[in-house]
Amino acid sequence: MSNTLSSNAHIDESLRAKVYWWLERPDRNAFGPKLLEIILIALIILNVSAVIIETVDSIYQSWKFAFDLFETTSLCIFICEYLLRLWVAPENPNSQSRMSWVRSPVAIIDLLAILPALLYLLIPIDLRILRAFRMLRLLKLTRYSPALSMLLAVFEEEAGAFFASFFILMLMLIFAASGAWLAEHTVQPDAFGSIPSAMWWAVATLTTVGYGDVTPITIAGKKFGALITVIGIGMAALPAGIIASGLNEQIHRRRSSMQREFRKALEDGMICEQEEEDIEALRKQLGISSRAADHIRESVYAEMKAKIGITCPHCGKPLDHESSNT
Amino acid sequence: MSNTLSSNAHIDESLRAKVYWWLERPDRNAFGPKLLEIILIALIILNVSAVIIETVDSIYQSWKFAFDLFETTSLCIFICEYLLRLWVAPENPNSQSRMSWVRSPVAIIDLLAILPALLYLLIPIDLRILRAFRMLRLLKLTRYSPALSMLLAVFEEEAGAFFASFFILMLMLIFAASGAWLAEHTVQPDAFGSIPSAMWWAVATLTTVGYGDVTPITIAGKKFGALITVIGIGMAALPAGIIASGLNEQIHRRRSSMQREFRKALEDGMICEQEEEDIEALRKQLGISSRAADHIRESVYAEMKAKIGITCPHCGKPLDHESSNT
Amino acid sequence: MSNTLSSNAHIDESLRAKVYWWLERPDRNAFGPKLLEIILIALIILNVSAVIIETVDSIYQSWKFAFDLFETTSLCIFICEYLLRLWVAPENPNSQSRMSWVRSPVAIIDLLAILPALLYLLIPIDLRILRAFRMLRLLKLTRYSPALSMLLAVFEEEAGAFFASFFILMLMLIFAASGAWLAEHTVQPDAFGSIPSAMWWAVATLTTVGYGDVTPITIAGKKFGALITVIGIGMAALPAGIIASGLNEQIHRRRSSMQREFRKALEDGMICEQEEEDIEALRKQLGISSRAADHIRESVYAEMKAKIGITCPHCGKPLDHESSNT
Amino acid sequence: MSNTLSSNAHIDESLRAKVYWWLERPDRNAFGPKLLEIILIALIILNVSAVIIETVDSIYQSWKFAFDLFETTSLCIFICEYLLRLWVAPENPNSQSRMSWVRSPVAIIDLLAILPALLYLLIPIDLRILRAFRMLRLLKLTRYSPALSMLLAVFEEEAGAFFASFFILMLMLIFAASGAWLAEHTVQPDAFGSIPSAMWWAVATLTTVGYGDVTPITIAGKKFGALITVIGIGMAALPAGIIASGLNEQIHRRRSSMQREFRKALEDGMICEQEEEDIEALRKQLGISSRAADHIRESVYAEMKAKIGITCPHCGKPLDHESSNT
């Protein structure tokens, strides 16, 4: 893409590699990239806080200029960040093409963070709606949370069970609204006059929010409401149960990946420095706490020790690795 | 049933097999059956949406003819679908009898979707009740969700624990209503005048819905209410916990079935194309995500490698049983 | 206790054994004991229903005589039942003493079911309180639910974690009430005038019931309320999580007991009829569904098969049981 | 620190050791230390109860002197306790320095329990705020609950997942408040006039508390509210799911530690008295119920038996490794 001049390209690429290293590899523990990351996170949080505070009219009127200046400044920074990340995308060892970066979820979130404000320069959107869209900048924080990526993996993995539980919830909502409409529509035509309006009560009830602004008042409505609430109690909590179960599975699977790595490293009887570093990198990538990693290591050692005790049935000598190295 | 003429039966059966293939085997990835499935799903969703919107009187009055026409049309389609499915039922390799299909849950749901409307032609039922029954067509969607079948299996499996948790909930509801009635019946004769009427408060409280239309106002009532709420908090969430635990178990069991299949296929050292297809079919049948299946495959490979790869370091002979047989 | 005359004792004991068999062993599938059990369960349910309906004054006034007659009759039956169970207690092969039966939980529940009504004959208690105590007869149903016993075992097992989670909930309730009292006591002296009265709000909030009869109205109160609610959300659901986790553990443990039984039975290569019966009895006792039992059986078979493939390292012959029987 | 005179130091240390034994080792089952522990727990509970009751003005006015006396007395005792624990800290075999004790969580809680009252002597703080701080004495109870320590370990372990779920909750709260503000700010300027004020509704809704003091009334607001509630239902229950999953993991890990201990003890074929004591100590330290420990013991025995008991059916030699070494 930028190989017009060999020597220039060389300088350019070396600068690009540096920028890539600063922007996308803050885990290498250098001070500079770490600081940049903290500044970017702080900017996102400040930006969202500003949007929240701006909606308090009295504050916005007094500090209008400051708020607008801060918005313009941070918008510029976010645009620069997007362009820089786009520029350095080919440095990524896993996917060298810029297009694949543009299509990645993080890049889409980055674009969403700047697009509404840019559109505003072209089309005069309502300022309030624009503010609501500026809230999407919050999603930029997802890049920096390793545990969040695990949760997202769980959502992806359990998508089928999730869809099923939402489908059941939808079924129950429709049945609840239908029943309440049947029982209450003559007495409370405002709140239960049609199934769509009865849906507000159904949602508030089955999610156990229970505002109480609308409640059944007929005997039949109360009986039906009580029944559907008792049945619905298990359904509404299903998504949480599915996530918990999925998280469990995910953690288990990651730990068994870790375990396999430990076993591989221990095949020659000891873990050398290079292997130690690889394991540490894998541990961070999988988001496993160092305490859990220690536990896995311990169990693999115990397992290896048990194996060492086993002797070869052909020659009767013990199968420990120390002796096989000699 | 239709073996009157041998040659005719042959043609007939071949047509029947084709219809069966179109209606009941949309997983073979052919374009036609896939399209038919999508049309049927869309029809169900449109139908239920129509019932929901019909209950908004103003809309129904303006579009009465269109709604009635749509209902009549879709009723005809559902009747045709039922008759066709009944006709092709003997093609099912697992159960060749039509009676066994009629008694299956999906067939009963299909019947429930058309019966109320057919009855309406004979007996003049209230139109509103009829609409509520037309909602049952939603259940026809269950046929198309593989994850839903897993949830239903969990309900069936954990029926005992479910019954127990509902029994405890029922006990707690009765005790809560009795206590509140004892404390509040003199001060609030309307809401707590008898145990059945106090039950409305008990349900709203123990399911944590908490409308707030009825709350205890005496000191004794508030003390009792607080106590029963704190105790009840664990009980009400039990069904969700049981489902989560059951789902976990179910997923675990299905994965171990998958694992056994992989092991069997790998016994001869490699997975041939036929075995690959069988595994894929099993994976779809068990509703396991392809990512999870890959993980299982990987772990079985690792296990196999460990079994085959170990050799005695003293005499160099492999420790797998193939060699020890010789 | 009744060994005054040898021959008489023999007859007496044979009758006692018969009564014991009828009353305490309804799982032997005989028609008589099964019917007796159903009658007793029906009587309990009818009795509790009667107490619930009695509290509706208008119904009680019209049917006073019938209600009182039914109560007297069922009280007599419950007294007879208690005395009969006490009489046949020595027939229990596990604990032959009557005292140990009297001290068992089921016996205490049976006593609680008759004691308040008996006391009423001596001391004139308030009729309403008496009714509330008659509700305790519901607990007699626990005898007949195998799944319930599993849940109770979970409660017993996880008592420590339960106590801890209730302790945390108590801490949070006290802190929530203290904070709300501090923020709101000047503005809402009725609802937040003291920590005990603020507790009503704290319970309704942290259990997510949220009646809404009392809510913070100051800015400080709302901020504190929002904070404590968000933090408290995880705490309040802890007991449910603990039960779910405990149930999982319990089921796992019971299944491994079952597995061990299968392995023991399969040690000689096959399951004889006697072993089959023992396994079935254990399955019922542990409350494992027959489907789950089949799964365990299958996995044990697979495990055994895998073992059979292993050959003896001393003589090289395969270690399958069929050959060792010959 | 106190080694100025050798002989004096000897006496001093022996007294210090005794005090240490009384204060910090009540698990040795001696009557004295047990009693002291019960007295201290009772004092904490009485103290907190006093603070709660004090806030009821009428009671406080009548018993002012008694309350103040009790507060002064218990403050003195807590100060003495703190100083004594500080004095005996070097006796702790794991960390002999006083500074490390001062920095430990229990010591900080102990300090928090006395500091506010001491500060009050210097600076005249509002009495009501002081009372709220005296509530912190409740935290002193954490020292005495072994199960609580397990829960805290789970929080520590799952901190990443917790942070992630709170981050998601925060995202959803901000989005919910933004949407409700957009939809409702013109109709309900009081409750939804700005995003911060709409946050009160968002918290009450997403935590499913649902007071109902503020609810959306526009069609758009209700639609958005229903949508965000249905989506949010899984998110809000996430922390509970994470704790449950973490607890499961924690219990599993502790049991496998126990299992390893059993296996080690059984290596020589039997568990001697010393090993039995060590196992019991470990069991208490890990907070495992004696029933669960028995189950682990049983499974280890079964495993050992299986290892030792298998003999080759052809040559009769045992298949354990001891024999293959000869």
Short mmCIF file of C-alpha atoms in Angstrom, two decimals, chain A:
data_model
loop_
_atom_site.label_atom_id
_atom_site.label_comp_id
_atom_site.label_asym_id
_atom_site.label_seq_id
_atom_site.Cartn_x
_atom_site.Cartn_y
_atom_site.Cartn_z
CA MET A 1 0.00 0.00 0.00
CA SER A 2 2.86 2.41 0.74
CA ASN A 3 5.79 0.75 -0.98
CA THR A 4 6.36 3.57 -3.51
CA LEU A 5 9.89 4.22 -2.32
CA SER A 6 11.93 1.51 -0.67
CA SER A 7 14.04 3.71 1.64
CA ASN A 8 11.11 6.01 2.51
CA ALA A 9 8.93 2.98 3.14
CA HIS A 10 11.56 1.67 5.49
CA ILE A 11 11.57 4.85 7.59
CA ASP A 12 7.81 5.10 7.34
CA GLU A 13 7.31 1.52 8.47
CA SER A 14 9.69 1.89 11.36
CA LEU A 15 7.77 4.98 12.55
CA ARG A 16 4.50 3.12 11.97
CA ALA A 17 5.76 0.17 14.00
CA LYS A 18 6.64 2.55 16.83
CA VAL A 19 3.20 4.16 16.76
CA TYR A 20 1.60 0.71 16.62
CA TRP A 21 3.64 -0.35 19.61
CA TRP A 22 2.54 2.78 21.52
CA LEU A 23 -1.14 2.54 20.60
CA GLU A 24 -1.91 -1.18 20.52
CA ARG A 25 0.62 -2.90 22.80
CA PRO A 26 0.32 -1.20 26.20
CA ASP A 27 0.77 -4.57 27.93
CA ARG A 28 4.55 -4.48 27.43
CA ASN A 29 4.77 -2.49 30.66
CA ALA A 30 6.66 0.48 29.20
CA PHE A 31 5.88 3.80 30.87
CA GLY A 32 5.00 5.76 27.70
CA PRO A 33 2.29 3.48 26.26
CA LYS A 34 0.85 2.89 29.74
CA LEU A 35 0.50 6.66 30.23
CA LEU A 36 -1.10 7.09 26.79
CA GLU A 37 -3.61 4.37 27.64
CA ILE A 38 -4.49 6.03 30.95
CA ILE A 39 -4.92 9.41 29.19
CA LEU A 40 -7.25 7.87 26.59
CA ILE A 41 -9.34 6.10 29.25
CA ALA A 42 -9.53 9.30 31.30
CA LEU A 43 -10.60 11.25 28.20
CA ILE A 44 -13.45 8.80 27.48
CA ILE A 45 -14.68 8.92 31.07
CA LEU A 46 -14.43 12.72 31.21
CA ASN A 47 -16.24 12.98 27.89
CA VAL A 48 -19.17 10.82 28.99
CA SER A 49 -19.30 12.63 32.33
CA ALA A 50 -19.47 15.91 30.43
CA VAL A 51 -22.42 14.68 28.36
CA ILE A 52 -24.20 13.57 31.54
CA ILE A 53 -23.59 16.90 33.30
CA GLU A 54 -24.46 18.95 30.20
CA THR A 55 -28.04 17.69 30.42
CA VAL A 56 -28.44 19.64 33.67
CA ASP A 57 -29.53 22.88 32.01
CA SER A 58 -28.42 25.29 34.72
CA ILE A 59 -24.85 23.96 34.65
CA TYR A 60 -24.72 23.86 30.86
CA GLN A 61 -25.85 27.49 30.54
CA SER A 62 -23.12 28.73 32.91
CA TRP A 63 -20.29 26.66 31.40
CA LYS A 64 -21.47 26.43 27.77
CA PHE A 65 -18.14 27.57 26.29
CA ALA A 66 -16.04 25.18 28.38
CA PHE A 67 -18.29 22.22 27.54
CA ASP A 68 -18.25 22.99 23.81
CA LEU A 69 -14.47 23.50 23.80
CA PHE A 70 -13.91 20.21 25.62
CA GLU A 71 -16.24 18.40 23.19
CA THR A 72 -14.42 19.88 20.14
CA THR A 73 -11.00 19.05 21.58
CA SER A 74 -11.85 15.48 22.49
CA LEU A 75 -13.60 14.95 19.16
CA CYS A 76 -10.34 15.99 17.42
CA ILE A 77 -8.35 13.62 19.60
CA PHE A 78 -10.75 10.73 18.87
CA ILE A 79 -10.53 11.47 15.12
CA CYS A 80 -6.72 11.52 15.31
CA GLU A 81 -6.79 8.26 17.31
CA TYR A 82 -9.03 6.63 14.69
CA LEU A 83 -6.82 7.76 11.80
CA LEU A 84 -3.63 6.68 13.58
CA ARG A 85 -5.05 3.26 14.39
CA LEU A 86 -6.17 2.93 10.78
CA TRP A 87 -2.66 3.88 9.63
CA VAL A 88 -0.87 1.39 11.89
CA ALA A 89 -3.37 -1.45 11.27
CA PRO A 90 -1.03 -3.25 8.80
CA GLU A 91 1.50 -3.67 11.64
CA ASN A 92 -0.79 -6.18 13.31
CA PRO A 93 0.97 -9.55 12.86
CA ASN A 94 -2.35 -11.45 12.80
CA SER A 95 -4.21 -9.46 10.11
CA GLN A 96 -2.14 -7.17 7.92
CA SER A 97 -4.99 -5.60 5.94
CA ARG A 98 -6.56 -2.23 6.83
CA MET A 99 -10.00 -3.40 5.69
CA SER A 100 -10.07 -6.23 8.22
CA TRP A 101 -9.32 -3.71 10.98
CA VAL A 102 -12.07 -1.36 9.79
CA ARG A 103 -14.55 -4.25 9.98
CA SER A 104 -13.44 -5.35 13.48
CA PRO A 105 -15.82 -4.56 16.41
CA VAL A 106 -13.34 -2.22 18.15
CA ALA A 107 -12.94 -0.17 14.95
CA ILE A 108 -16.71 0.09 14.48
CA ILE A 109 -17.06 1.31 18.06
CA ASP A 110 -14.29 3.86 17.43
CA LEU A 111 -16.12 5.05 14.32
CA LEU A 112 -19.46 5.28 16.16
CA ALA A 113 -17.74 7.48 18.73
CA ILE A 114 -16.87 10.14 16.13
CA LEU A 115 -19.46 9.71 13.38
CA PRO A 116 -22.54 11.35 15.00
CA ALA A 117 -20.55 14.50 15.85
CA LEU A 118 -19.16 14.65 12.30
CA LEU A 119 -22.65 14.15 10.85
CA TYR A 120 -23.84 17.05 13.00
CA LEU A 121 -21.51 19.36 11.05
CA LEU A 122 -23.34 18.34 7.85
CA ILE A 123 -26.97 17.83 8.95
CA PRO A 124 -28.47 19.78 11.87
CA ILE A 125 -29.62 16.87 14.14
CA ASP A 126 -31.37 17.64 17.42
CA LEU A 127 -28.67 18.41 19.99
CA ARG A 128 -30.28 16.15 22.59
CA ILE A 129 -30.23 13.12 20.27
CA LEU A 130 -26.63 13.93 19.42
CA ARG A 131 -25.79 13.86 23.12
CA ALA A 132 -27.42 10.45 23.50
CA PHE A 133 -25.26 9.20 20.62
CA ARG A 134 -22.12 10.67 22.18
CA MET A 135 -22.84 8.22 25.01
CA LEU A 136 -21.68 5.46 22.64
CA ARG A 137 -18.13 6.62 23.39
CA LEU A 138 -18.49 4.62 26.60
CA LEU A 139 -18.16 1.48 24.47
CA LYS A 140 -14.59 2.53 23.64
CA LEU A 141 -13.73 1.38 27.18
CA THR A 142 -14.39 -2.25 26.19
CA ARG A 143 -10.97 -2.31 24.50
CA TYR A 144 -9.24 -2.02 27.86
CA SER A 145 -11.08 -4.67 29.92
CA PRO A 146 -9.77 -8.27 29.62
CA ALA A 147 -12.55 -9.70 31.86
CA LEU A 148 -15.17 -8.02 29.68
CA SER A 149 -13.89 -9.93 26.68
CA MET A 150 -14.53 -13.14 28.60
CA LEU A 151 -18.12 -12.09 29.29
CA LEU A 152 -18.60 -11.25 25.62
CA ALA A 153 -17.20 -14.68 24.71
CA VAL A 154 -19.79 -16.23 27.03
CA PHE A 155 -22.58 -14.27 25.31
CA GLU A 156 -21.32 -15.44 21.92
CA GLU A 157 -20.93 -19.05 23.08
CA GLU A 158 -24.31 -19.29 24.78
CA ALA A 159 -26.12 -17.31 22.07
CA GLY A 160 -28.40 -20.30 21.38
CA ALA A 161 -29.47 -20.73 25.01
CA PHE A 162 -29.84 -16.97 25.29
CA PHE A 163 -32.06 -16.77 22.27
CA ALA A 164 -34.13 -19.65 23.64
CA SER A 165 -34.57 -18.00 27.03
CA PHE A 166 -35.52 -14.68 25.44
CA PHE A 167 -37.95 -16.56 23.21
CA ILE A 168 -39.58 -18.13 26.28
CA LEU A 169 -39.67 -14.73 27.98
CA MET A 170 -41.33 -13.26 24.88
CA LEU A 171 -43.90 -16.09 24.87
CA MET A 172 -44.65 -15.49 28.55
CA LEU A 173 -44.88 -11.71 28.06
CA ILE A 174 -47.41 -12.16 25.25
CA PHE A 175 -49.45 -14.72 27.22
CA ALA A 176 -49.35 -12.52 30.36
CA ALA A 177 -50.45 -9.44 28.44
CA SER A 178 -53.21 -11.41 26.66
CA GLY A 179 -54.56 -12.83 29.92
CA ALA A 180 -54.47 -9.50 31.74
CA TRP A 181 -56.14 -7.80 28.79
CA LEU A 182 -58.89 -10.43 28.81
CA ALA A 183 -59.50 -10.01 32.55
CA GLU A 184 -59.08 -6.26 32.99
CA HIS A 185 -59.95 -4.50 29.72
CA THR A 186 -63.49 -3.55 30.79
CA VAL A 187 -62.54 -2.23 34.24
CA GLN A 188 -59.27 -0.49 33.35
CA PRO A 189 -59.58 0.48 29.67
CA ASP A 190 -56.62 2.90 29.97
CA ALA A 191 -54.00 0.44 31.22
CA PHE A 192 -55.36 -2.83 29.83
CA GLY A 193 -57.41 -1.63 26.83
CA SER A 194 -55.36 -3.61 24.31
CA ILE A 195 -52.63 -6.26 24.40
CA PRO A 196 -49.89 -3.74 23.50
CA SER A 197 -50.86 -1.48 26.41
CA ALA A 198 -51.18 -4.48 28.78
CA MET A 199 -47.60 -5.34 27.79
CA TRP A 200 -46.29 -2.55 30.05
CA TRP A 201 -47.80 -4.33 33.06
CA ALA A 202 -46.56 -7.70 31.78
CA VAL A 203 -42.95 -6.47 31.45
CA ALA A 204 -42.97 -4.79 34.85
CA THR A 205 -44.37 -7.97 36.43
CA LEU A 206 -42.38 -10.75 34.76
CA THR A 207 -39.08 -8.93 35.19
CA THR A 208 -40.12 -8.52 38.88
CA VAL A 209 -39.62 -4.75 38.61
CA GLY A 210 -43.22 -4.18 39.73
CA TYR A 211 -43.62 -0.41 39.59
CA GLY A 212 -47.19 -0.69 40.80
CA ASP A 213 -48.40 2.17 38.59
CA VAL A 214 -50.65 -0.39 36.88
CA THR A 215 -51.97 -3.46 38.75
CA PRO A 216 -54.89 -5.80 38.12
CA ILE A 217 -57.91 -4.97 40.31
CA THR A 218 -60.48 -7.63 39.34
CA ILE A 219 -60.46 -10.97 41.16
CA ALA A 220 -59.84 -12.82 37.87
CA GLY A 221 -57.01 -10.43 36.98
CA LYS A 222 -55.34 -10.85 40.37
CA LYS A 223 -55.62 -14.66 40.21
CA PHE A 224 -54.17 -14.73 36.70
CA GLY A 225 -51.48 -12.20 37.67
CA ALA A 226 -50.45 -14.23 40.72
CA LEU A 227 -50.28 -17.44 38.68
CA ILE A 228 -48.24 -15.97 35.85
CA THR A 229 -45.88 -14.27 38.33
CA VAL A 230 -45.16 -17.50 40.21
CA ILE A 231 -44.59 -19.39 36.94
CA GLY A 232 -42.63 -16.55 35.38
CA ILE A 233 -40.21 -16.20 38.28
CA GLY A 234 -38.00 -18.98 37.03
CA MET A 235 -38.13 -17.82 33.41
CA ALA A 236 -37.09 -14.22 34.00
CA ALA A 237 -33.96 -15.30 35.88
CA LEU A 238 -33.01 -17.80 33.15
CA PRO A 239 -30.62 -15.49 31.25
CA ALA A 240 -28.66 -14.91 34.46
CA GLY A 241 -28.52 -18.64 35.07
CA ILE A 242 -27.34 -19.24 31.53
CA ILE A 243 -24.59 -16.64 31.84
CA ALA A 244 -23.47 -18.09 35.17
CA SER A 245 -23.41 -21.58 33.69
CA GLY A 246 -21.58 -20.31 30.58
CA LEU A 247 -19.03 -18.41 32.66
CA ASN A 248 -18.34 -21.55 34.64
CA GLU A 249 -17.80 -23.50 31.41
CA GLN A 250 -15.63 -20.74 29.94
CA ILE A 251 -13.42 -20.53 33.04
CA HIS A 252 -13.14 -24.31 33.12
CA ARG A 253 -12.12 -24.43 29.46
CA ARG A 254 -9.54 -21.67 29.83
CA ARG A 255 -8.06 -23.41 32.83
CA SER A 256 -7.78 -26.67 30.92
CA SER A 257 -5.98 -24.79 28.11
CA MET A 258 -3.60 -23.47 30.77
CA GLN A 259 -3.20 -26.97 32.19
CA ARG A 260 -2.28 -28.38 28.79
CA GLU A 261 0.34 -25.60 28.43
CA PHE A 262 1.81 -26.50 31.82
CA ARG A 263 1.90 -30.19 30.95
CA LYS A 264 3.63 -29.49 27.65
CA ALA A 265 6.19 -27.26 29.42
CA LEU A 266 6.79 -29.94 32.05
CA GLU A 267 7.32 -32.77 29.57
CA ASP A 268 11.09 -32.38 29.83
CA GLY A 269 10.86 -32.33 33.63
CA MET A 270 11.29 -28.61 34.22
CA ILE A 271 9.94 -25.23 33.15
CA CYS A 272 12.66 -23.09 31.54
CA GLU A 273 12.58 -19.27 31.56
CA GLN A 274 11.19 -19.05 28.03
CA GLU A 275 8.35 -21.45 28.89
CA GLU A 276 7.67 -19.45 32.07
CA GLU A 277 7.27 -16.30 29.96
CA ASP A 278 4.97 -18.06 27.46
CA ILE A 279 2.82 -19.37 30.28
CA GLU A 280 2.60 -15.90 31.83
CA ALA A 281 1.56 -14.42 28.46
CA LEU A 282 -1.10 -17.13 28.01
CA ARG A 283 -2.31 -16.55 31.57
CA LYS A 284 -2.81 -12.83 30.86
CA GLN A 285 -4.45 -13.51 27.51
CA LEU A 286 -6.94 -15.94 29.06
CA GLY A 287 -7.64 -13.56 31.95
CA ILE A 288 -6.80 -16.17 34.61
CA SER A 289 -5.83 -14.79 38.04
CA SER A 290 -2.29 -15.59 39.14
CA ARG A 291 -3.70 -17.41 42.18
CA ALA A 292 -5.76 -19.72 39.96
CA ALA A 293 -2.69 -20.24 37.74
CA ASP A 294 -0.65 -21.27 40.81
CA HIS A 295 -3.35 -23.76 41.69
CA ILE A 296 -3.25 -25.25 38.18
CA ARG A 297 0.56 -25.44 38.29
CA GLU A 298 0.41 -27.20 41.64
CA SER A 299 -2.10 -29.77 40.41
CA VAL A 300 -0.03 -30.47 37.28
CA TYR A 301 3.07 -30.98 39.44
CA ALA A 302 1.14 -33.39 41.68
CA GLU A 303 -0.08 -35.27 38.61
CA MET A 304 3.45 -35.49 37.18
CA LYS A 305 4.78 -36.74 40.51
CA ALA A 306 2.14 -39.46 40.55
CA LYS A 307 3.18 -40.44 37.02
CA ILE A 308 6.83 -40.59 37.99
CA GLY A 309 5.99 -43.31 40.49
CA ILE A 310 4.70 -45.55 37.69
CA THR A 311 7.29 -47.96 36.40
CA CYS A 312 7.68 -49.35 32.92
CA PRO A 313 6.05 -52.76 32.72
CA HIS A 314 8.68 -53.98 30.24
CA CYS A 315 11.89 -53.33 32.15
CA GLY A 316 10.50 -52.43 35.59
CA LYS A 317 12.46 -49.17 35.87
CA PRO A 318 10.68 -46.05 37.18
CA LEU A 319 9.38 -43.65 34.51
CA ASP A 320 10.54 -40.37 36.10
CA HIS A 321 11.94 -37.70 33.78
CA GLU A 322 15.09 -36.98 35.75
CA SER A 323 16.46 -40.45 34.99
CA SER A 324 15.39 -40.30 31.35
CA ASN A 325 17.43 -37.15 30.87
CA THR A 326 20.65 -38.88 31.91
#
